[in-house]
């Protein structure tokens, strides 16, 4: 007999997919979980959800706080998380979100308080990281919403121009790098185009 009960505890998988650099799958899975909020108007998850909403049976705690905490942690991972001796930013941010504008303010990390923004800059995106967080030994890893490429920032404040694949291909014809960093008194590493 097929199992008709789903468990919301798997919502933590959303953050795992972001950390594995699979943001499109993470966003699709999050959408799937939002569709299973019952009753929908309550905007919460029960411990167990049945495939058939009309089927009677035990659903466990409502709201299920473990699921809620997994949701909060997973959503924070979209914007920033620590990875070894590095701080990773924007790994789950889509191009669509970035073009509309993203602002992260006062996010506490092991390295201090993180403030950054992403805004459209023509066809490119401009990511600004404010001073306030201390760059960790492995740097601050900026993940491009375009293609997942990474730029490492080692000094703050910083501005990183992120380009689409099309723009990178155009840059490749004349050489260049995948991203440019403009800093008041230092330079950050940027991966060279091949």
Short mmCIF file of C-alpha atoms in Angstrom, two decimals:
data_model
loop_
_atom_site.label_atom_id
_atom_site.label_comp_id
_atom_site.label_asym_id
_atom_site.label_seq_id
_atom_site.Cartn_x
_atom_site.Cartn_y
_atom_site.Cartn_z
CA UNK A 1 0.00 0.00 0.00
CA UNK A 2 1.52 3.38 -0.94
CA UNK A 3 2.27 5.80 1.87
CA UNK A 4 -0.18 8.65 1.89
CA UNK A 5 1.54 10.66 4.62
CA UNK A 6 4.35 13.09 3.91
CA UNK A 7 6.66 14.52 6.51
CA UNK A 8 7.57 18.20 6.57
CA UNK A 9 10.86 17.45 8.36
CA UNK A 10 12.34 17.12 4.90
CA UNK A 11 12.12 20.91 4.51
CA UNK A 12 15.73 21.00 5.79
CA UNK A 13 16.68 19.55 2.39
CA UNK A 14 16.06 23.00 0.89
CA UNK A 15 19.07 24.44 2.74
CA UNK A 16 21.14 21.38 1.88
CA UNK A 17 20.48 21.93 -1.83
CA UNK A 18 21.55 25.58 -1.52
CA UNK A 19 24.80 24.51 0.16
CA UNK A 20 25.36 21.96 -2.62
CA UNK A 21 25.05 24.87 -5.12
CA UNK A 22 21.76 23.55 -6.55
CA UNK A 23 19.63 26.68 -5.99
CA UNK A 24 17.03 26.06 -8.70
CA UNK A 25 16.19 22.68 -7.13
CA UNK A 26 16.07 24.31 -3.68
CA UNK A 27 13.60 26.96 -4.86
CA UNK A 28 11.43 24.32 -6.60
CA UNK A 29 11.39 22.17 -3.45
CA UNK A 30 10.46 25.18 -1.32
CA UNK A 31 7.55 25.90 -3.69
CA UNK A 32 6.46 22.26 -3.29
CA UNK A 33 6.45 22.60 0.50
CA UNK A 34 4.45 25.84 0.34
CA UNK A 35 1.77 24.03 -1.67
CA UNK A 36 1.40 21.56 1.22
CA UNK A 37 0.56 24.05 3.94
CA UNK A 38 -2.73 22.91 5.44
CA UNK A 39 -5.07 24.48 6.08
CA UNK A 40 -3.62 26.82 3.47
CA UNK A 41 -4.94 29.98 5.14
CA UNK A 42 -3.01 29.16 8.31
CA UNK A 43 0.37 29.47 6.53
CA UNK A 44 2.01 26.74 8.60
CA UNK A 45 3.09 23.14 8.30
CA UNK A 46 1.75 20.25 10.30
CA UNK A 47 4.04 17.42 11.37
CA UNK A 48 2.48 15.05 8.85
CA UNK A 49 0.49 15.90 5.73
CA UNK A 50 -1.60 13.44 3.79
CA UNK A 51 -1.52 13.36 0.01
CA UNK A 52 -5.32 13.49 0.04
CA UNK A 53 -6.37 16.49 2.16
CA UNK A 54 -9.83 14.93 2.70
CA UNK A 55 -8.42 11.69 4.20
CA UNK A 56 -8.96 11.58 7.97
CA UNK A 57 -6.09 10.78 10.29
CA UNK A 58 -3.54 12.07 12.76
CA UNK A 59 -1.42 15.00 11.49
CA UNK A 60 0.73 15.60 14.57
CA UNK A 61 1.63 19.02 15.92
CA UNK A 62 0.21 22.12 14.25
CA UNK A 63 2.20 24.22 13.74
CA UNK A 64 5.23 21.96 13.83
CA UNK A 65 8.04 24.09 15.25
CA UNK A 66 10.84 21.78 14.04
CA UNK A 67 9.60 22.30 10.53
CA UNK A 68 9.38 26.05 11.15
CA UNK A 69 12.98 26.18 12.36
CA UNK A 70 14.12 24.13 9.33
CA UNK A 71 12.31 26.63 7.12
CA UNK A 72 14.02 29.63 8.75
CA UNK A 73 17.48 28.04 8.56
CA UNK A 74 16.96 26.98 4.95
CA UNK A 75 15.77 30.43 3.86
CA UNK A 76 18.76 32.08 5.58
CA UNK A 77 21.03 29.74 3.58
CA UNK A 78 19.69 31.31 0.37
CA UNK A 79 21.39 34.56 1.44
CA UNK A 80 24.46 33.55 3.49
CA UNK A 81 26.08 30.65 5.34
CA UNK A 82 29.45 29.66 6.75
CA UNK A 83 31.36 26.94 4.92
CA UNK A 84 34.59 25.93 6.64
CA UNK A 85 36.73 29.06 6.81
CA UNK A 86 34.62 30.90 4.21
CA UNK A 87 31.44 32.95 4.25
CA UNK A 88 29.21 32.22 1.24
CA UNK A 89 26.73 34.89 0.08
CA UNK A 90 23.88 34.80 -2.46
CA UNK A 91 24.17 31.05 -3.20
CA UNK A 92 20.38 30.67 -3.37
CA UNK A 93 19.49 34.03 -4.90
CA UNK A 94 17.93 33.74 -8.36
CA UNK A 95 18.60 36.16 -11.19
CA UNK A 96 14.94 37.20 -11.00
CA UNK A 97 15.23 38.09 -7.30
CA UNK A 98 18.52 39.91 -7.89
CA UNK A 99 17.08 42.01 -10.73
CA UNK A 100 14.24 43.09 -8.43
CA UNK A 101 16.81 43.97 -5.76
CA UNK A 102 18.01 42.08 -2.71
CA UNK A 103 19.08 43.67 0.57
CA UNK A 104 20.46 41.73 3.54
CA UNK A 105 20.88 43.82 6.70
CA UNK A 106 22.16 42.86 10.11
CA UNK A 107 22.59 39.13 9.44
CA UNK A 108 24.75 37.78 12.24
CA UNK A 109 27.57 35.42 11.28
CA UNK A 110 30.63 34.02 13.07
CA UNK A 111 32.60 36.81 11.36
CA UNK A 112 30.37 39.73 12.39
CA UNK A 113 27.25 41.38 11.06
CA UNK A 114 26.73 40.99 7.31
CA UNK A 115 25.11 43.69 5.18
CA UNK A 116 24.96 43.38 1.39
CA UNK A 117 22.78 44.32 -1.54
CA UNK A 118 22.32 43.18 -5.11
CA UNK A 119 20.88 45.46 -7.79
CA UNK A 120 20.53 45.41 -11.55
CA UNK A 121 23.24 47.35 -13.36
CA UNK A 122 22.21 47.22 -17.02
CA UNK A 123 22.56 43.59 -18.10
CA UNK A 124 24.89 42.88 -15.17
CA UNK A 125 24.30 42.76 -11.42
CA UNK A 126 26.11 44.84 -8.83
CA UNK A 127 26.67 43.21 -5.44
CA UNK A 128 27.86 45.52 -2.65
CA UNK A 129 29.16 44.20 0.67
CA UNK A 130 29.45 46.77 3.43
CA UNK A 131 32.25 46.89 5.99
CA UNK A 132 31.16 45.42 9.30
CA UNK A 133 31.83 41.77 8.78
CA UNK A 134 35.47 40.63 9.00
CA UNK A 135 36.43 38.60 5.91
CA UNK A 136 37.21 35.07 7.12
CA UNK A 137 40.54 33.38 6.27
CA UNK A 138 39.01 31.73 3.17
CA UNK A 139 37.33 34.97 2.09
CA UNK A 140 33.75 35.89 1.33
CA UNK A 141 32.51 33.77 -1.56
CA UNK A 142 30.07 35.61 -3.83
CA UNK A 143 27.99 33.14 -5.87
CA UNK A 144 26.68 34.54 -9.16
CA UNK A 145 22.90 34.24 -9.64
CA UNK A 146 23.61 33.85 -13.37
CA UNK A 147 25.65 30.65 -13.42
CA UNK A 148 26.90 29.82 -9.93
CA UNK A 149 30.43 31.00 -10.61
CA UNK A 150 32.27 32.18 -7.52
CA UNK A 151 34.24 35.33 -6.78
CA UNK A 152 36.25 35.57 -3.57
CA UNK A 153 36.31 38.90 -1.74
CA UNK A 154 39.10 39.44 0.80
CA UNK A 155 38.68 43.12 1.76
CA UNK A 156 35.67 45.30 2.55
CA UNK A 157 33.75 47.32 1.58
CA UNK A 158 33.52 45.71 -1.84
CA UNK A 159 31.57 45.96 -5.07
CA UNK A 160 31.41 42.97 -7.39
CA UNK A 161 30.02 43.24 -10.92
CA UNK A 162 28.44 39.92 -11.90
CA UNK A 163 28.00 39.19 -15.58
CA UNK A 164 25.75 36.78 -17.46
CA UNK A 165 27.17 33.99 -19.61
CA UNK A 166 26.54 36.07 -22.72
CA UNK A 167 28.48 39.00 -21.26
CA UNK A 168 31.29 36.68 -20.16
CA UNK A 169 31.52 35.26 -23.67
CA UNK A 170 31.82 38.78 -25.02
CA UNK A 171 34.48 39.58 -22.41
CA UNK A 172 36.35 36.39 -23.29
CA UNK A 173 36.95 37.66 -26.81
CA UNK A 174 39.01 40.48 -25.37
CA UNK A 175 40.27 38.67 -22.26
CA UNK A 176 39.21 39.76 -18.80
CA UNK A 177 37.77 38.22 -15.69
CA UNK A 178 34.43 36.80 -14.66
CA UNK A 179 33.83 39.62 -12.19
CA UNK A 180 35.43 42.92 -11.28
CA UNK A 181 35.95 44.20 -7.76
CA UNK A 182 36.27 47.88 -6.98
CA UNK A 183 37.56 48.58 -3.51
CA UNK A 184 38.61 51.84 -1.85
CA UNK A 185 42.03 50.60 -0.78
CA UNK A 186 42.44 46.96 -1.75
CA UNK A 187 41.79 44.46 -4.52
CA UNK A 188 39.85 41.23 -4.27
CA UNK A 189 40.59 38.02 -6.17
CA UNK A 190 38.50 37.36 -9.24
CA UNK A 191 38.65 34.18 -11.32
CA UNK A 192 40.11 34.69 -14.81
CA UNK A 193 38.01 33.66 -17.79
CA UNK A 194 39.25 30.65 -19.72
#
